[in-house]
XYZ file of C-alpha atoms in Angstrom:
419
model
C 0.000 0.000 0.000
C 2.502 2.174 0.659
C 4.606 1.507 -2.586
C 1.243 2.262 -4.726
C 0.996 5.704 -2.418
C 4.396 6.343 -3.169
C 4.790 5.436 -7.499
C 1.163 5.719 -9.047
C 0.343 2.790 -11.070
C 1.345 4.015 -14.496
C 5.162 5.064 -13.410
C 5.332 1.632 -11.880
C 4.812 0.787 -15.765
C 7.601 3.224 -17.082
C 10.121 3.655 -14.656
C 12.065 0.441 -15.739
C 12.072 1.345 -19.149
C 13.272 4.679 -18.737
C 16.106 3.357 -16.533
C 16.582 0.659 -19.066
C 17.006 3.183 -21.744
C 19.118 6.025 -20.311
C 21.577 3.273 -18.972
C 21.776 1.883 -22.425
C 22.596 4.858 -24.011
C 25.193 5.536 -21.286
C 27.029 2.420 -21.960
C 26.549 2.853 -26.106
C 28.425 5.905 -25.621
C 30.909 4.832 -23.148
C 29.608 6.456 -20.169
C 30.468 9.937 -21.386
C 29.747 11.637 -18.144
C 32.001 9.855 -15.906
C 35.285 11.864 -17.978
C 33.662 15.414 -16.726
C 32.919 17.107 -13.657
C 29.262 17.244 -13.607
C 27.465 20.465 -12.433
C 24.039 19.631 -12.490
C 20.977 22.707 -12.044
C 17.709 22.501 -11.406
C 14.481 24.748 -9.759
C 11.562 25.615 -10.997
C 12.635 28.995 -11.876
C 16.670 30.567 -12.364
C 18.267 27.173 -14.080
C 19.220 28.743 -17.351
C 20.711 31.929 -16.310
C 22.723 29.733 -13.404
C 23.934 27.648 -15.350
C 25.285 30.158 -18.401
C 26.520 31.644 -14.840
C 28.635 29.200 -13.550
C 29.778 27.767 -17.154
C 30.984 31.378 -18.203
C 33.013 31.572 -14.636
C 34.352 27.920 -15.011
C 35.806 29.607 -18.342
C 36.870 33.110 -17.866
C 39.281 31.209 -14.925
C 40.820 29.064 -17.777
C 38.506 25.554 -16.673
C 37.447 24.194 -19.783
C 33.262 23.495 -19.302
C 31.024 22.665 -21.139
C 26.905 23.181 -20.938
C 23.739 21.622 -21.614
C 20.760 24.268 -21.006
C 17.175 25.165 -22.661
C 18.446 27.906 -24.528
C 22.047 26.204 -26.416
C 25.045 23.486 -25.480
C 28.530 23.721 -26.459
C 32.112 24.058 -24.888
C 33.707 27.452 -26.482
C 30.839 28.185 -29.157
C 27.164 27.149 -27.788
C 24.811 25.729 -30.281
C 21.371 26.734 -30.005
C 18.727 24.281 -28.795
C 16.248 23.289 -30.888
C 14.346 20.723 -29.122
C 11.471 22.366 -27.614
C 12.442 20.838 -23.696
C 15.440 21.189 -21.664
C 17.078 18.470 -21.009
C 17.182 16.425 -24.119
C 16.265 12.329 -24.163
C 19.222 10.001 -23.060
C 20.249 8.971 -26.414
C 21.148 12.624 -27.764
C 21.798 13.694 -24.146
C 24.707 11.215 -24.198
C 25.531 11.616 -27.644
C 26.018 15.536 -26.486
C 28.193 14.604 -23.478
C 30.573 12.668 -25.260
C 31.116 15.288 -27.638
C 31.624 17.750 -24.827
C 34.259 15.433 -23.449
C 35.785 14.893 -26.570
C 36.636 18.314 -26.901
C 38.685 18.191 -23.609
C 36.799 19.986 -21.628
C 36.870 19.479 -17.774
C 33.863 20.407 -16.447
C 29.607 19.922 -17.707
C 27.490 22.477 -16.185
C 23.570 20.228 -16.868
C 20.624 21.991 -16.727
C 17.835 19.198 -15.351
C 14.183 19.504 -15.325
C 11.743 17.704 -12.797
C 10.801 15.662 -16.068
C 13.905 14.158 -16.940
C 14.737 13.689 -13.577
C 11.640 11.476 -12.737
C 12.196 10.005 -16.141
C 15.955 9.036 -15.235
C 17.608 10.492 -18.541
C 20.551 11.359 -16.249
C 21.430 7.615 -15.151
C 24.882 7.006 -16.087
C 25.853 10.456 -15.553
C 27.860 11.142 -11.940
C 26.760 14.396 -10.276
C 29.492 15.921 -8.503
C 27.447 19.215 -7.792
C 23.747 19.302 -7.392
C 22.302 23.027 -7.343
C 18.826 23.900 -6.647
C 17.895 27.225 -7.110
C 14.257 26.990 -5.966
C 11.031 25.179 -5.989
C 7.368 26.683 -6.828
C 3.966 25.504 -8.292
C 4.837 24.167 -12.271
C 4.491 21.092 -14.362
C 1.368 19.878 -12.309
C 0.079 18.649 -15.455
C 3.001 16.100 -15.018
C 3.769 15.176 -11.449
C 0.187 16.064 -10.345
C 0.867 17.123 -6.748
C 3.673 19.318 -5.576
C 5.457 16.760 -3.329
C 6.091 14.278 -6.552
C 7.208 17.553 -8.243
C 9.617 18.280 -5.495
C 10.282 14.499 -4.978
C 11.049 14.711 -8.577
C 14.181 17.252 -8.462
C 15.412 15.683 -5.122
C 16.155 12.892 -7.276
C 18.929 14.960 -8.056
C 20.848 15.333 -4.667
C 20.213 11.663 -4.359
C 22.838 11.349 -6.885
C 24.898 14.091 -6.122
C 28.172 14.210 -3.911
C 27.653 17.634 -2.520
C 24.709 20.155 -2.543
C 24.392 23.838 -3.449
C 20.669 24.501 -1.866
C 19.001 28.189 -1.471
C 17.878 27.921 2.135
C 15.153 30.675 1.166
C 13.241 28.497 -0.368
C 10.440 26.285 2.068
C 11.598 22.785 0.362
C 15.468 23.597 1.246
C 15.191 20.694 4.338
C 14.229 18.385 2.119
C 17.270 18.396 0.131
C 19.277 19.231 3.052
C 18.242 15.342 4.455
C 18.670 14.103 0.768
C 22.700 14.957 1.012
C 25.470 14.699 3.898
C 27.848 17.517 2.019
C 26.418 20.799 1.449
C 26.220 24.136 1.647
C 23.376 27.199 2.109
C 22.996 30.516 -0.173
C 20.406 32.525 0.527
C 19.209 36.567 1.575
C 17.485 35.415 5.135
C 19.056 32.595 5.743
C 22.283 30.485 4.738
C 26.074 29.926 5.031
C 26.623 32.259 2.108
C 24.156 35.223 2.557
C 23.820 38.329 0.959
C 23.638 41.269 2.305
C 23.707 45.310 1.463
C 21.856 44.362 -1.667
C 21.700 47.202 -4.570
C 19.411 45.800 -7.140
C 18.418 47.519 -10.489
C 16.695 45.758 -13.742
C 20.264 45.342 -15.191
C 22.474 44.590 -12.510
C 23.022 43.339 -8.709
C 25.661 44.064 -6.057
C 25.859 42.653 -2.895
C 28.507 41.773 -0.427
C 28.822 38.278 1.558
C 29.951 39.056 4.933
C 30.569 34.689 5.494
C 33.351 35.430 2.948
C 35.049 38.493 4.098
C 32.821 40.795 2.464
C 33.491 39.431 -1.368
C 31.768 41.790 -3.208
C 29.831 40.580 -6.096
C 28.524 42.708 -9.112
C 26.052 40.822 -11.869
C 25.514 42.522 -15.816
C 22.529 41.215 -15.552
C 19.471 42.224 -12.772
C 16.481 41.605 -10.522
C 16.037 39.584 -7.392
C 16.321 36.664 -8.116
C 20.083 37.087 -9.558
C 21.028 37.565 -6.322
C 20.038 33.992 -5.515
C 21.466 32.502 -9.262
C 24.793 34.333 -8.017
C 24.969 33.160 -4.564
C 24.111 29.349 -6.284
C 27.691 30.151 -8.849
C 29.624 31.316 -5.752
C 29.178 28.138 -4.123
C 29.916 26.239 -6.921
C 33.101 27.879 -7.470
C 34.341 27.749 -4.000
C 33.489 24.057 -4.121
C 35.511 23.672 -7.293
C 38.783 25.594 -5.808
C 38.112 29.011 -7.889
C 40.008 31.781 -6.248
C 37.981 34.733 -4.688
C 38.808 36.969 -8.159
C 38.498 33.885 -10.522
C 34.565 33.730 -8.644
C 33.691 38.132 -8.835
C 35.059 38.194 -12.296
C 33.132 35.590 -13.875
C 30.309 36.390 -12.730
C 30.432 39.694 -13.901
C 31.835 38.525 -16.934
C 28.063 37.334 -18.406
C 26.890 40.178 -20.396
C 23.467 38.096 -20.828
C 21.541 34.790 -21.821
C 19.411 34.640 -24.494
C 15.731 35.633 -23.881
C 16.288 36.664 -19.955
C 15.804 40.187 -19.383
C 16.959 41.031 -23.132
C 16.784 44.525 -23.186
C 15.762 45.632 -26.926
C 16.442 49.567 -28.013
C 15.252 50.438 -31.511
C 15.872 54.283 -30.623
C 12.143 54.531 -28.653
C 11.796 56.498 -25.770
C 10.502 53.809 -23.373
C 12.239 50.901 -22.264
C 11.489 47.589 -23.373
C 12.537 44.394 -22.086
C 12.023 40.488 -22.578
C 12.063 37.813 -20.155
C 11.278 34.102 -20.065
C 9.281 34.599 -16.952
C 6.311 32.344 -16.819
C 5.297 31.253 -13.451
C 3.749 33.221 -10.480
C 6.854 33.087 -8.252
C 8.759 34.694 -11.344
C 6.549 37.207 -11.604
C 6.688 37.671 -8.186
C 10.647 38.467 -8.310
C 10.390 40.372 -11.184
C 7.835 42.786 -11.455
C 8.452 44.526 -8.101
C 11.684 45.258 -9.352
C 10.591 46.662 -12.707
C 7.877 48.857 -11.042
C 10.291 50.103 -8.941
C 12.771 50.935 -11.752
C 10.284 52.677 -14.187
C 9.537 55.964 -14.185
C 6.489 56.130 -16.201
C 4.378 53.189 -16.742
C 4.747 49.388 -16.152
C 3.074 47.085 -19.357
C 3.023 43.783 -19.360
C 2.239 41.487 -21.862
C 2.607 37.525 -21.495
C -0.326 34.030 -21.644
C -0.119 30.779 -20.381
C 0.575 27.454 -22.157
C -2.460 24.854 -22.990
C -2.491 21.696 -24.136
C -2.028 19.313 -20.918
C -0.219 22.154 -18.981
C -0.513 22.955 -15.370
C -3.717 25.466 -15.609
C -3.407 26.114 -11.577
C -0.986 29.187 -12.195
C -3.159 31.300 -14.388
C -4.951 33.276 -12.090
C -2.471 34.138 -9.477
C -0.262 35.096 -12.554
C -3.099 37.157 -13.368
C -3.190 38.652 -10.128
C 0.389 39.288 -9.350
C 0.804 41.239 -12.730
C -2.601 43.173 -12.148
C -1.068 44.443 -8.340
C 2.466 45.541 -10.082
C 1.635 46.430 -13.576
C -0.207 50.084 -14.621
C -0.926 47.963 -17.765
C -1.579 44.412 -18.621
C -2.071 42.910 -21.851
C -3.172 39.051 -22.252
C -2.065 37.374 -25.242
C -1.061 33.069 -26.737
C 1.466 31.511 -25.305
C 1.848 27.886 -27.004
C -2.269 27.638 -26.500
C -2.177 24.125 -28.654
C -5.481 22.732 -28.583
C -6.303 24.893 -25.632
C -8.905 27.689 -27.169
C -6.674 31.111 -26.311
C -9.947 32.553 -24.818
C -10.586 30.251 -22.043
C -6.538 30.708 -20.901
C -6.719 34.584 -20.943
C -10.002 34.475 -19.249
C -8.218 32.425 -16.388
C -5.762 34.750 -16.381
C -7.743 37.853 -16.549
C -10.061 36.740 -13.539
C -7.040 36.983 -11.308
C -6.233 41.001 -12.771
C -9.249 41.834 -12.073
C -9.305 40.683 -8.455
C -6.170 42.922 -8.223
C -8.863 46.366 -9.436
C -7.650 45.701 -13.237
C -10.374 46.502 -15.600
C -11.539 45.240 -18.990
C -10.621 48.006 -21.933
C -8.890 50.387 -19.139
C -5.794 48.835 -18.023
C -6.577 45.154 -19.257
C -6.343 44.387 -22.789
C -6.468 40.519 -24.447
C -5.586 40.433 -27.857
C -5.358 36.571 -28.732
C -2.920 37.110 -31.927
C 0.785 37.347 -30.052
C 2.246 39.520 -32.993
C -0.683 41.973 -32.840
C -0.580 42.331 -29.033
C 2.780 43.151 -29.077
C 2.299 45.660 -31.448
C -0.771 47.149 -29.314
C 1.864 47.150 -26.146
C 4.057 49.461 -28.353
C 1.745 52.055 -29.912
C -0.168 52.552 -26.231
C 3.406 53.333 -24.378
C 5.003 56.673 -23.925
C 7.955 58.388 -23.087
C 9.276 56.909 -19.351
C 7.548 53.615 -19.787
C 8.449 50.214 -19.964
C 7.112 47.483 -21.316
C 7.698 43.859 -20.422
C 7.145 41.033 -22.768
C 7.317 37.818 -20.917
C 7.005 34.016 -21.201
C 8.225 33.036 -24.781
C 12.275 34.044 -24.308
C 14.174 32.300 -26.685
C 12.085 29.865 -28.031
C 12.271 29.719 -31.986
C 8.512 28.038 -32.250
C 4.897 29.015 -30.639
C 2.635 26.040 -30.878
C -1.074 26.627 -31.621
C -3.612 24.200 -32.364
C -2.652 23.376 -35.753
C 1.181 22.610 -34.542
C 4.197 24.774 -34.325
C 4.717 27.716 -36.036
C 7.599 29.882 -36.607
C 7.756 32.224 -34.013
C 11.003 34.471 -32.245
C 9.825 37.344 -29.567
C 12.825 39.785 -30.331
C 12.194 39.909 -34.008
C 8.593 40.545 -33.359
C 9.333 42.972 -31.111
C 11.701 45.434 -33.360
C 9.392 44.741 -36.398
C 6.635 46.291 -34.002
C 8.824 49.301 -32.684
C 10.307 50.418 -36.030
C 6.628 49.980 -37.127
C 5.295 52.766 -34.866
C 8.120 54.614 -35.755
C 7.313 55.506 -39.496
């Protein structure tokens, strides 16, 4: 009874085969992973710009790494990633690390979601470092309850040899008793904790008084780079990086693709695009921006269909209706969701937050066409914030993907009001 509480009936069915598999590609390939230092990342939110993070210090201190993320992989030149998920399946996942080895580079920095993890794509690849940056309501559709969602990433530091865990975050005690080495980051609580925090949309500074004050300075900003930081200073400390080898690279990444992009087409309002899609993003990042902006806060973004987790459409909703002056509901991969019924989730939480229909909430189901509404309504002092697509090359709607990158949209829209 308490086996069938623990693995529902239908992951009793696949678990073995997805072991099966991801330890055959492993051995196909020669067990790739065991020739690397593995860093491996994951959280609900912060895994992509952590990882770019620590990679980028790993090599501005001369330690060949390579890395796996959602947005590319590569040693010295990242290749962009075209698979629509983020950690790949254990044949090309494999297939990548041995190529990465091959190279001779020293180090892997893996980005890991909750599905992969649960799905054991990673088996035959040693963790040295396990990081978690943090753990909120997502993928629901998937794991169904939030303890097999965080039972899913602690899967993670059951594999690992030491732990890098944000002890901000509620589940940090869990992965604490998953692991005997560790060590804490956080801005309340942990062995490495910030403190005299300047934070600005493009950049963080703090000092760590644990480490005699080290001062660290990001390129890139909001909250919740503090905590992405504080994750890459552990990992560097772990890995013998001098105090300088750690401030420099970390200041040393300029940006990541699709995370707080800022674009400039000569307009007098700021605009900026983020991958932000979950309420506990929002939550970091839209304080910030309010604070920041001088005129008016607009923000644009949807919600995924198909089988995803509807639960965090309405407190997205509501978070971006308390911080935003304007909010604008739009697609976001609907599939064979009908846009309408997602934006009307969404927009039932703005309006609990005062937001009203045609005043200061606006849905405009055609992405391209909201985006250029968000640009002709701004004016000088604004900024506008287009969130939830990033990077991605594709948006999926119900007759299958279609061809789709934010940015260009974007600076098609501003040069458009322009003439």
């Amino acid at each position: 009874m308490g086996l069938k509480e623990k693995i529902p009936f239908y992951d009793s069915l696949t678990i073995p085969y997805h072991i099966g598999k991801a330890s055959a590609y492993a051995l196909r390939y020669g067990f790739p992973g065991r020739k690397l230092t593995v860093i491996g990342v994951t959280g609900t939110n912060g895994k992509t710009t952590t990882s770019f993070m620590i990679w980028k210090m790993l090599n501005n201190a001369g330690r060949k790494a390579g890395l796996m993320t959602t947005v590319g992989w590569g040693v010295d030149e990242i290749h962009e990633q075209v698979e629509h998920m983020t950690t790949v399946d254990s044949n090309l996942l494999n297939q990548r690390i041995k190529k990465i080895a091959d190279s001779g580079a020293q180090y892997l920095v893996l980005e890991l979601t909750s599905h992969a993890l649960a799905q054991h794509r990673a088996i035959g690849v040693p963790i040295d470092i396990a990081v978690i940056t943090n753990v909120t309501h997502e993928h629901l559709d998937y794991h169904k309850t939030f303890e097999r969602y965080r039972d899913a990433k602690r899967k993670l530091f059951k594999m690992a040899r030491y732990g890098v865990i944000n002890a901000d975050d509620p589940s940090a005690e869990y992965f604490e008793s998953d692991i005997d080495d560790f060590v804490t980051y956080g801005v309340e609580y942990g062995d490495l904790k910030a403190d005299k925090i300047k934070l600005s949309p493009y950049s963080v500074e703090y000092k760590i008084p644990s480490l005699e004050n080290l001062e660290i300075k990001t390129q890139i900003g909001g909250q919740f780079n503090v905590y992405n930081s504080l994750a890459c200073v552990a990992v560097g400390k772990r890995l013998g990086l001098s105090d300088k080898e750690i401030v420099d690279g970390i200041h040393a990444l300029t940006s990541v693709e699709g995370r707080m992009v800022k674009i400039d087409e000569k307009q007098d309002f700021t605009v900026v695009m983020d991958y932000a899609h979950t309420p506990d993003a929002f939550e970091k990042l839209l304080p910030d921006m309010k604070k920041a902006t001088k005129g008016r806060l607009i923000v644009m973004f949807g919600s995924a269909g198909g089988r995803r987790d509807p639960s965090k459409r309405e407190p997205m909703g509501e978070i971006a209706g308390r911080y935003a002056d304007i909010v604008m509901l739009t697609e976001e991969d609907d599939r064979d969701t009908p846009g309408a019924e997602i934006i009307e989730q969404i927009a039932k939480g703005a309006r609990k937050s005062g937001k009203k229909d045609g005043e200061d909430l606006f849905m405009e189901l055609y992405r391209p066409t909201a985006i250029l509404k968000c640009c002709e309504m701004a004016k000088k002092g604004d900024t506008i914030l287009f969130l939830g697509k990033g990077n991605e090359k594709t948006i999926e709607r119900a007759d299958g993907p279609h061809a789709y990158y934010e940015e260009d949209e974007i600076r098609k829209a501003l040069k458009k009001i322009k003439k």
